[in-house]
Short mmCIF file of C-alpha atoms and ligand atoms in Angstrom, two decimals:
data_model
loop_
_atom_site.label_atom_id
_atom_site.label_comp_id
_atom_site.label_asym_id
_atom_site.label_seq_id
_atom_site.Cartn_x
_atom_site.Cartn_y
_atom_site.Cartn_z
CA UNK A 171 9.71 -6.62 -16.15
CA UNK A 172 6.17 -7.35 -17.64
CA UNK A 173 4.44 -4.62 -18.95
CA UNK A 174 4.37 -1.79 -16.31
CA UNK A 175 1.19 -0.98 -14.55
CA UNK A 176 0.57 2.61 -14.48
CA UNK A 177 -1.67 2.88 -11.42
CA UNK A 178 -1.27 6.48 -10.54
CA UNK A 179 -0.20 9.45 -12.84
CA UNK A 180 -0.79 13.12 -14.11
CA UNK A 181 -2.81 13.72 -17.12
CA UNK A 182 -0.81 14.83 -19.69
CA UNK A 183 -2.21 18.16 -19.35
CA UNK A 184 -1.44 18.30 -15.11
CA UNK A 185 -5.05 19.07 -14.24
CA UNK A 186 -6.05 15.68 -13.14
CA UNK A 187 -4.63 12.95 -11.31
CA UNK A 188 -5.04 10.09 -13.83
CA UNK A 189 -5.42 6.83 -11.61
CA UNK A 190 -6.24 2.95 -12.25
CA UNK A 191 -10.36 2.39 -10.68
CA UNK A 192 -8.72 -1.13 -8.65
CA UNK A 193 -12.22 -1.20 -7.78
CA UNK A 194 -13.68 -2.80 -10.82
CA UNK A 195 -10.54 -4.91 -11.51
CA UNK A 196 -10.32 -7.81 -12.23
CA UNK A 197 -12.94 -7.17 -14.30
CA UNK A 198 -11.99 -3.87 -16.28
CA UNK A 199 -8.96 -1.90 -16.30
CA UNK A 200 -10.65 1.90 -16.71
CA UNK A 201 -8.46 4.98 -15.75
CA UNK A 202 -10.20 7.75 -14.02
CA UNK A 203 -9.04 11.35 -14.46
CA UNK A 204 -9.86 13.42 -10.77
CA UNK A 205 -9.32 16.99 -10.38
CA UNK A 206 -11.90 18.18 -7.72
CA UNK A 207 -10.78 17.87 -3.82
CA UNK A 208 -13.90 15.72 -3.52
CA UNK A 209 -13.05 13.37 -6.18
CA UNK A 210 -9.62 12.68 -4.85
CA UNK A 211 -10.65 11.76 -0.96
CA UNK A 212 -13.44 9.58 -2.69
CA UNK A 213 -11.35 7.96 -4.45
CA UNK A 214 -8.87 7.18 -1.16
CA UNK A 215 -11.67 6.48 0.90
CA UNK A 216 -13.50 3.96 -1.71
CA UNK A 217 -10.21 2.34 -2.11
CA UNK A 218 -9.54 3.00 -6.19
CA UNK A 219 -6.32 3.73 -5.24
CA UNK A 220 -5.14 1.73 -2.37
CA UNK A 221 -2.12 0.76 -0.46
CA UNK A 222 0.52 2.69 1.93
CA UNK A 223 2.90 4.16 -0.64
CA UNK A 224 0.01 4.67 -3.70
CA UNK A 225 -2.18 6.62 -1.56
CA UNK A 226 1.33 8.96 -0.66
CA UNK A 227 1.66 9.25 -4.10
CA UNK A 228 -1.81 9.97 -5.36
CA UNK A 229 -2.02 12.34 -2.52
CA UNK A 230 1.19 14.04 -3.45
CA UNK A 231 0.22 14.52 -6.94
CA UNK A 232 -3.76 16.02 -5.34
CA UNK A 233 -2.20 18.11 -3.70
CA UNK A 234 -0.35 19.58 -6.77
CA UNK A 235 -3.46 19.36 -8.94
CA UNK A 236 -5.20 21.44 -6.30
CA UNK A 237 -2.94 24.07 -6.03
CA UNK A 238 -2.83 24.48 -9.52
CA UNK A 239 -6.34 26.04 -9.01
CA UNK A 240 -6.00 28.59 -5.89
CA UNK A 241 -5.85 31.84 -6.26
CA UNK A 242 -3.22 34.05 -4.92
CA UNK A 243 -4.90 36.10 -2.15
CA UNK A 244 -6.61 32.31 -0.72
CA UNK A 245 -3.53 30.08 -2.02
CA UNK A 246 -2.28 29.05 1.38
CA UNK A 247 -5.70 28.78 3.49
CA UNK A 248 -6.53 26.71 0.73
CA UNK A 249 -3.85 24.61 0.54
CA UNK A 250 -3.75 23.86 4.57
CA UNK A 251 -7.50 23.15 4.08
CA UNK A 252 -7.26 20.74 1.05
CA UNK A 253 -4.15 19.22 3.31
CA UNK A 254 -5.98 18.47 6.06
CA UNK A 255 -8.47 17.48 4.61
CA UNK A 256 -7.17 14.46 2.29
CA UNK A 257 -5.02 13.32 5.33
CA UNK A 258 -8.31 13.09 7.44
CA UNK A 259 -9.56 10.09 4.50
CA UNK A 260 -7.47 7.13 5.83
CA UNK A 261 -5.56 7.06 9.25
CA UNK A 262 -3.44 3.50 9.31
CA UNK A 263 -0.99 4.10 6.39
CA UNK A 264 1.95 6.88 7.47
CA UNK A 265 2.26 7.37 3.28
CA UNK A 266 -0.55 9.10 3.25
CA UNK A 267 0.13 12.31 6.25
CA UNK A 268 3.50 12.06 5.37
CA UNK A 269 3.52 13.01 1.66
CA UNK A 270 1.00 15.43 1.94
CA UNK A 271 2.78 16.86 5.00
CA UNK A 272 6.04 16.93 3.07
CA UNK A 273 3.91 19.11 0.20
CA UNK A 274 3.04 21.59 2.76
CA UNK A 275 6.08 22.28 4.04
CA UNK A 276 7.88 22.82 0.29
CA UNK A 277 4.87 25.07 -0.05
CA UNK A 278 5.24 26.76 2.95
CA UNK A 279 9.16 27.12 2.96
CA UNK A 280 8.77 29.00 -0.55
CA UNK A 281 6.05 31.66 1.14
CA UNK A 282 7.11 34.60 -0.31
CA UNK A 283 8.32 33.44 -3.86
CA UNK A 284 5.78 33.76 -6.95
CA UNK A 285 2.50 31.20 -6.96
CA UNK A 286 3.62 30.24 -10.09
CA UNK A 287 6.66 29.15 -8.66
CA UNK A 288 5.66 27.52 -5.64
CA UNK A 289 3.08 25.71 -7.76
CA UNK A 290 5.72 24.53 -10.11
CA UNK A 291 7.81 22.99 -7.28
CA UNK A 292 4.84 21.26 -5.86
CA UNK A 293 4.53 19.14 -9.39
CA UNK A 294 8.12 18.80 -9.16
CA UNK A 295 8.17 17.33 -5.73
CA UNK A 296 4.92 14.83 -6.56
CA UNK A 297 7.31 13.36 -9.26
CA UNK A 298 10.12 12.89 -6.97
CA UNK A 299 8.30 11.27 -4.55
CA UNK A 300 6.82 9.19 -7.17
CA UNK A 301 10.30 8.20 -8.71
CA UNK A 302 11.96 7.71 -5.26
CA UNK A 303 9.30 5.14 -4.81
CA UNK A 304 9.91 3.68 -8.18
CA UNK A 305 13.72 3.23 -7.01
CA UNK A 306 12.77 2.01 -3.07
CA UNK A 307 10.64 -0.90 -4.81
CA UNK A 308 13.45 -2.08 -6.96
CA UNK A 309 15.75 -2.66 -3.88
CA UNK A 310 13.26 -4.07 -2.23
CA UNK A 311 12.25 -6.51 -4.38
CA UNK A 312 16.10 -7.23 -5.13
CA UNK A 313 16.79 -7.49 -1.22
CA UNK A 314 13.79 -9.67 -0.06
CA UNK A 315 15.05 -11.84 -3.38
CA UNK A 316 17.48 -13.02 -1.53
CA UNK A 317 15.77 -14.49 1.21
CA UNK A 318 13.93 -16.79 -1.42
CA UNK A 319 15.49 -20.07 -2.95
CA UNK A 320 14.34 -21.63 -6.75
CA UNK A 321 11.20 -23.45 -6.13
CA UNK A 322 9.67 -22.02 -3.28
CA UNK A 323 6.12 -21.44 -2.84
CA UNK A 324 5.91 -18.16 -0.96
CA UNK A 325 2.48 -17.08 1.32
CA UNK A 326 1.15 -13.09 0.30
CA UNK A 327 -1.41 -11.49 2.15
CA UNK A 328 -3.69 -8.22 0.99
CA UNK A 329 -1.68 -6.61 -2.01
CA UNK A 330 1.70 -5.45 -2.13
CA UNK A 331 2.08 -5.08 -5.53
CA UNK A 332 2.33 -1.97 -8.25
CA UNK A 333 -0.96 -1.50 -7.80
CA UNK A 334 -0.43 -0.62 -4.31
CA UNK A 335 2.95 1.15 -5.06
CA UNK A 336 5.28 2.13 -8.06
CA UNK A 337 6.86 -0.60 -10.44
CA UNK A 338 7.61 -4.00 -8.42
CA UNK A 339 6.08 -3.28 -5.65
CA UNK A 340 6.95 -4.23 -2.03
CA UNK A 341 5.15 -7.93 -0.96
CA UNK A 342 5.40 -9.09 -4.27
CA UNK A 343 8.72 -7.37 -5.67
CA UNK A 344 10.41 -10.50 -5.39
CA UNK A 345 8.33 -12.43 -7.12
CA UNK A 346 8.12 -10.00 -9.98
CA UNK A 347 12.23 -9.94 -10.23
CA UNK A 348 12.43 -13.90 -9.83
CA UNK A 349 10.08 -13.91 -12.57
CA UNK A 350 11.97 -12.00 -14.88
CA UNK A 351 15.13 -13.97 -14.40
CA UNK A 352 13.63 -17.32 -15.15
CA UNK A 353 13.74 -18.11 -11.27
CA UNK A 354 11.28 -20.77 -10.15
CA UNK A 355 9.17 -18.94 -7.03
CA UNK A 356 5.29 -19.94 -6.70
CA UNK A 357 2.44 -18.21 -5.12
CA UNK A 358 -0.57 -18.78 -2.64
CA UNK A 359 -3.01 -15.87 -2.34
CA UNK A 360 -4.82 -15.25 0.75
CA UNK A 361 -8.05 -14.37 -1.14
CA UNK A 362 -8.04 -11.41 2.06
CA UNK A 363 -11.53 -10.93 3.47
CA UNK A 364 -13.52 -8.79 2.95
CA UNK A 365 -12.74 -6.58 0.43
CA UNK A 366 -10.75 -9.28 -1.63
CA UNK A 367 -7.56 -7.18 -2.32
CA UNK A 368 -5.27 -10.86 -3.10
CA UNK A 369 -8.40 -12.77 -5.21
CA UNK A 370 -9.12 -9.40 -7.39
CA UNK A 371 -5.48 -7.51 -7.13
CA UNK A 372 -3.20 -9.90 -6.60
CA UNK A 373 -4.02 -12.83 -7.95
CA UNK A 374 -4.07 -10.78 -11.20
CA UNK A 375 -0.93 -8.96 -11.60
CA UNK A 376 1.13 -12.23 -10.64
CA UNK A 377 -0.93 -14.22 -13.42
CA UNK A 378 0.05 -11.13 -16.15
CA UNK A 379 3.39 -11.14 -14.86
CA UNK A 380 2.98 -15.58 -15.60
CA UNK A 381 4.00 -16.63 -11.90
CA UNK A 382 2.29 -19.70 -11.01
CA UNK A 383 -0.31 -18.32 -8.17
CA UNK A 384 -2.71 -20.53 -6.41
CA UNK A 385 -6.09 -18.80 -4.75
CA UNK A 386 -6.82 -19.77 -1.16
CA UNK A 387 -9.72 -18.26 1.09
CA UNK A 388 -7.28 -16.77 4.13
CA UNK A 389 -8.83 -19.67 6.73
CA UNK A 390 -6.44 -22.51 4.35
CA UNK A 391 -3.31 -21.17 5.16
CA UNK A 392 -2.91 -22.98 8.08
CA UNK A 393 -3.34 -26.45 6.00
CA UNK A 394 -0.86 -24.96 3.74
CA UNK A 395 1.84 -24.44 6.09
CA UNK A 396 0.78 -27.64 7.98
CA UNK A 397 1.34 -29.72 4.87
CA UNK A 398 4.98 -28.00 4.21
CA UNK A 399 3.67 -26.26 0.77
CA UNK A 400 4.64 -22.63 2.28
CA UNK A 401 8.38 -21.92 2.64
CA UNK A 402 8.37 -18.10 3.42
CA UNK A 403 5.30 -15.53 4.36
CA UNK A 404 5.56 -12.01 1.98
CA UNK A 405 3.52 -9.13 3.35
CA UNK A 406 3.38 -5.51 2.82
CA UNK A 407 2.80 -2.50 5.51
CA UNK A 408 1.17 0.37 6.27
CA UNK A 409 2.85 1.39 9.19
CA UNK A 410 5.61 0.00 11.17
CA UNK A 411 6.65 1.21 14.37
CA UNK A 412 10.07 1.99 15.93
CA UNK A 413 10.44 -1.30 17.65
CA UNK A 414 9.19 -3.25 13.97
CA UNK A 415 5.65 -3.85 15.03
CA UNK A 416 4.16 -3.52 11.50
CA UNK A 417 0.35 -2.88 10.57
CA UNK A 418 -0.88 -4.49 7.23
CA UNK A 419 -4.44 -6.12 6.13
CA UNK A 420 -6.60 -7.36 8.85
CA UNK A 421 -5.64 -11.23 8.84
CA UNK A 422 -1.66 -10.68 8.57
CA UNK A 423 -0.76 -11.20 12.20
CA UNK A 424 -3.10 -14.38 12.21
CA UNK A 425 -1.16 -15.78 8.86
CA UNK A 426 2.08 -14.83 11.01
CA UNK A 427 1.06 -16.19 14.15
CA UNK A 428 0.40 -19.33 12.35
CA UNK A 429 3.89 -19.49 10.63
CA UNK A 430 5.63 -19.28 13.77
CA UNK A 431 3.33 -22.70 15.00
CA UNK A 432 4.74 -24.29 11.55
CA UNK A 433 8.72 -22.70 11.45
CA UNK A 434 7.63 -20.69 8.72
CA UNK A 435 9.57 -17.07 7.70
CA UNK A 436 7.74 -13.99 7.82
CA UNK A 437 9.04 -11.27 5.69
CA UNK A 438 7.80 -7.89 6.03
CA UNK A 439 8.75 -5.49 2.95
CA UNK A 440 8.35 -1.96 2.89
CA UNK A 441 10.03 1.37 1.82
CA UNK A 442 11.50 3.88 4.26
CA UNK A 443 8.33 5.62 3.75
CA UNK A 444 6.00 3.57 5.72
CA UNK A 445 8.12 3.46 9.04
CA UNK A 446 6.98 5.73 11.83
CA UNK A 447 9.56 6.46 14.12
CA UNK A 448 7.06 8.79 16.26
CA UNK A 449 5.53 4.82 17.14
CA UNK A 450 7.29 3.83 19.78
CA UNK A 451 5.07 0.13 19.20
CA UNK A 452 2.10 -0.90 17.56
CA UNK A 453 -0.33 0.12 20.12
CA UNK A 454 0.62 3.58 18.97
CA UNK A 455 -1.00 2.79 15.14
CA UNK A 456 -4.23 4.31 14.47
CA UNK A 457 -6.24 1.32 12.81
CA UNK A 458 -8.69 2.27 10.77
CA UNK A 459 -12.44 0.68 10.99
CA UNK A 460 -14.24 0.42 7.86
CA UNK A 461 -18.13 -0.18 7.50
CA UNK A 462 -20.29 -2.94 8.27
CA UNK A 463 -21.39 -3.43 4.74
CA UNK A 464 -17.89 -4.53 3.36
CA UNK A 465 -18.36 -7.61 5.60
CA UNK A 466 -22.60 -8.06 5.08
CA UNK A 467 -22.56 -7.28 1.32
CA UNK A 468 -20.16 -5.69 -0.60
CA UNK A 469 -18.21 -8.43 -3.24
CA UNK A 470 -21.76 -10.42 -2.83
CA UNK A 471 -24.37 -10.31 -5.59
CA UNK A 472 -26.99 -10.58 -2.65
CA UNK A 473 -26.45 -9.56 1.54
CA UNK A 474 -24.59 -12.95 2.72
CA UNK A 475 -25.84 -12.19 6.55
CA UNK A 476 -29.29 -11.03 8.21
CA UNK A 477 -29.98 -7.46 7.36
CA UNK A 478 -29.21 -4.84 10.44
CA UNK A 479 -26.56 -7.59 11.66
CA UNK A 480 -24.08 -5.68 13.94
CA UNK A 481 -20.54 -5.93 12.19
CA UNK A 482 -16.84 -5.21 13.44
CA UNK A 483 -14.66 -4.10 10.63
CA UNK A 484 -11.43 -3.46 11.43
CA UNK A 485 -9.12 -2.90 7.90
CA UNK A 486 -5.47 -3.35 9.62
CA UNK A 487 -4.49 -5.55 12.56
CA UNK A 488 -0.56 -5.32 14.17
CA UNK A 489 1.92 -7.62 13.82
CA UNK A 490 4.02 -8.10 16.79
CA UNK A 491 7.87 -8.00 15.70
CA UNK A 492 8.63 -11.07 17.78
CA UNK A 493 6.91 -12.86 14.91
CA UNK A 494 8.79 -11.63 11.96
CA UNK A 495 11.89 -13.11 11.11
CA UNK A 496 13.10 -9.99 8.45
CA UNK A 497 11.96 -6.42 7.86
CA UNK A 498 13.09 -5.54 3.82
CA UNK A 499 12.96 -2.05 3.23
CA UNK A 500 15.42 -0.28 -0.10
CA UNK A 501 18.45 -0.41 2.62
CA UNK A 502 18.94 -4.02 2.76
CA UNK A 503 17.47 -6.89 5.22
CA UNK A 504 17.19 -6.09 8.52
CA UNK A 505 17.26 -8.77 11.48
CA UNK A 506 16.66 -8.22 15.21
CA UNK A 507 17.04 -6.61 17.49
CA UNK A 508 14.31 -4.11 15.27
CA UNK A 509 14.74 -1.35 17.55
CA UNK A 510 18.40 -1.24 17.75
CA UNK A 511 18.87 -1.29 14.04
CA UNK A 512 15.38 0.54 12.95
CA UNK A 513 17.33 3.56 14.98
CA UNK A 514 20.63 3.06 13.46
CA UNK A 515 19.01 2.79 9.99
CA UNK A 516 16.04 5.13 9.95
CA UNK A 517 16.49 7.28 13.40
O1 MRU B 172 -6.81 -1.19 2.65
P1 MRU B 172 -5.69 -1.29 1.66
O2 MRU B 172 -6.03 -2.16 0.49
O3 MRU B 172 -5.16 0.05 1.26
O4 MRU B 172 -4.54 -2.03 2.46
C1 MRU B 172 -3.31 -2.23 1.83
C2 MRU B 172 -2.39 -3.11 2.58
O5 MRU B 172 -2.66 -3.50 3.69
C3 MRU B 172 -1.09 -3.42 1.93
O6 MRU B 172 -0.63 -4.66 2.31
C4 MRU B 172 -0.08 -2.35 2.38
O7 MRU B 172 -0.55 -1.07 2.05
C5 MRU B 172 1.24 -2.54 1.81
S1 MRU B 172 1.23 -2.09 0.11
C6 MRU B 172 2.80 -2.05 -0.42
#
């Protein structure tokens, strides 16, 4: 593998949760150390870290970092404040409720052993849930793999790459592996309005990594997959539900509605971690609605719409599971029917 990205990570000391700013990549690549509760949901909420299973991590490893600090007579009203707390930041991506929730209940299962103890567990358990990441991406990206041939060009949305998880990443796993075994697969970005996650994110780990990647603003894909240049759409998720209706970037279920039209595969990748069995479908997915500014503003030196415009900014949209042809998650590829074999897998 290229040279690993380490996007989220302690300090070496444990007192800060050592992260990669995504926000001023491509640009720079500056770590930020963040140890106050403040810091962390900032940093969530601002999107420096970003992405399903990073922000499970990051949170995993706040939540550590946190507890490090409490004393013993406030320990636990602290901790189910800090909890709540940095799962209020984002509600789309299960990661993010679920790691901190599993935190909590190591904490709270250890209740009458020694702080010291219970703190010491805590950093043990952010580090497991940071390796089994690590080892979900790697069968991902070997599963989805094998849905690819040499020489296809392959559609990504958003980014679904280390940044936005551990190692290979989900979306873009395969890529990565084909890549490092001299295998011939070929990239268009969806440049992902508005806040640019394939032109700045993606765009720029598959060009370290040396995979041939080719920019497009997301209203092109349709040309692409119109002119036969697209053999197989690679997306990420944030939440998928128990029948396989799968939340991602707002513009995924468009690029998927559109490979249907053209007999184009959509792949969805994703680790165990991201499906929500609670979901019975997609209409039971929280999507998150970001401000107006991203869209007026944000990636613009100056406003690119009338000031006071009203905006609508949703960050996720649903993809129905009648358009995806494959859900890869670490156990293999999965066909349909989802909800049979979502159950029989992951019930
Ligand atoms: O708003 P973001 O950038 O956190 O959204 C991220 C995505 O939609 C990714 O595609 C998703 O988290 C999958 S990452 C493996």
């Amino acid at each position: 593998m290229t040279e690993a990205v380490h996007n989220i990570a302690l300090s070496p000391d444990g007192s800060a949760v050592r992260i990669i700013d995504q926000t001023l990549l491509p640009g720079q690549l500056r770590y930020l150390d963040l140890r106050e509760r403040e810091e962390l949901f900032e940093a969530i909420a601002s999107l420096r870290v970003r992405g399903a299973p990073a922000i499970g991590i990051f949170a995993a490893y706040g939540v550590y970092v946190l507890a490090r600090t409490y004393g013993p007579e406030e320990f636990f009203p602290r901790l189910e404040a800090d909890c709540a707390y940095l799962i209020s930041c984002r509600p789309t991506a299960v990661n993010l409720a679920r790691q901190v929730e599993r935190m909590r209940t190591l904490a709270l299962s250890m209740s009458g052993a020694p702080i010291p103890q219970i703190v010491e567990a805590l950093g043990r358990e952010a580090a497991a849930i940071h390796r089994e990441d690590i080892a979900m991406c790697r069968a991902i990206a070997e599963a989805g793999l094998s849905l690819l041939y040499p020489g296809d060009t392959v559609l990504t949305h958003c980014n679904a790459g280390p940044l936005a998880t551990s190692e290979y990443g989900t979306g873009l796993g395969p890529l990565l592996l084909a890549a490092e075994r001299g295998i011939d697969i070929r990239a268009y970005v969806d440049e992902t309005r508005p806040l640019l996650q394939g032109a700045r994110l993606t765009a720029w780990e598959l060009m370290r990594a040396g995979i041939d990647c080719t920019l497009i603003c997301d209203n092109m894909a349709s040309l692409a997959m119109r002119e036969g240049r697209i053999q197989a759409v690679l997306a990420g998720c944030d939440r998928m539900a128990a029948n396989g209706d799968a939340a991602n970037k707002i513009g995924t279920s468009g690029a998927a509605i559109i490979a249907k039209h053209y007999g184009v595969p959509v792949y969805i990748l994703l680790p165990s971690s991201t499906i929500d069995m609670t979901c019975a479908t997609g209409a039971d997915i929280p999507i998150e609605v970001r401000a107006g500014e991203e869209i007026r503003s944000l990636w613009y030196e100056k406003p690119m719409a009338p000031e006071g415009v009203k905006c609508w900014n949703p960050a996720f949209d649903v993809t129905d599971h009648g358009l995806i042809a494959a859900i890869v998650t670490e156990r293999g590829v999965i066909r349909p029917p989802y909800d049979v074999h979502l159950r029989e897998l992951f019930g």
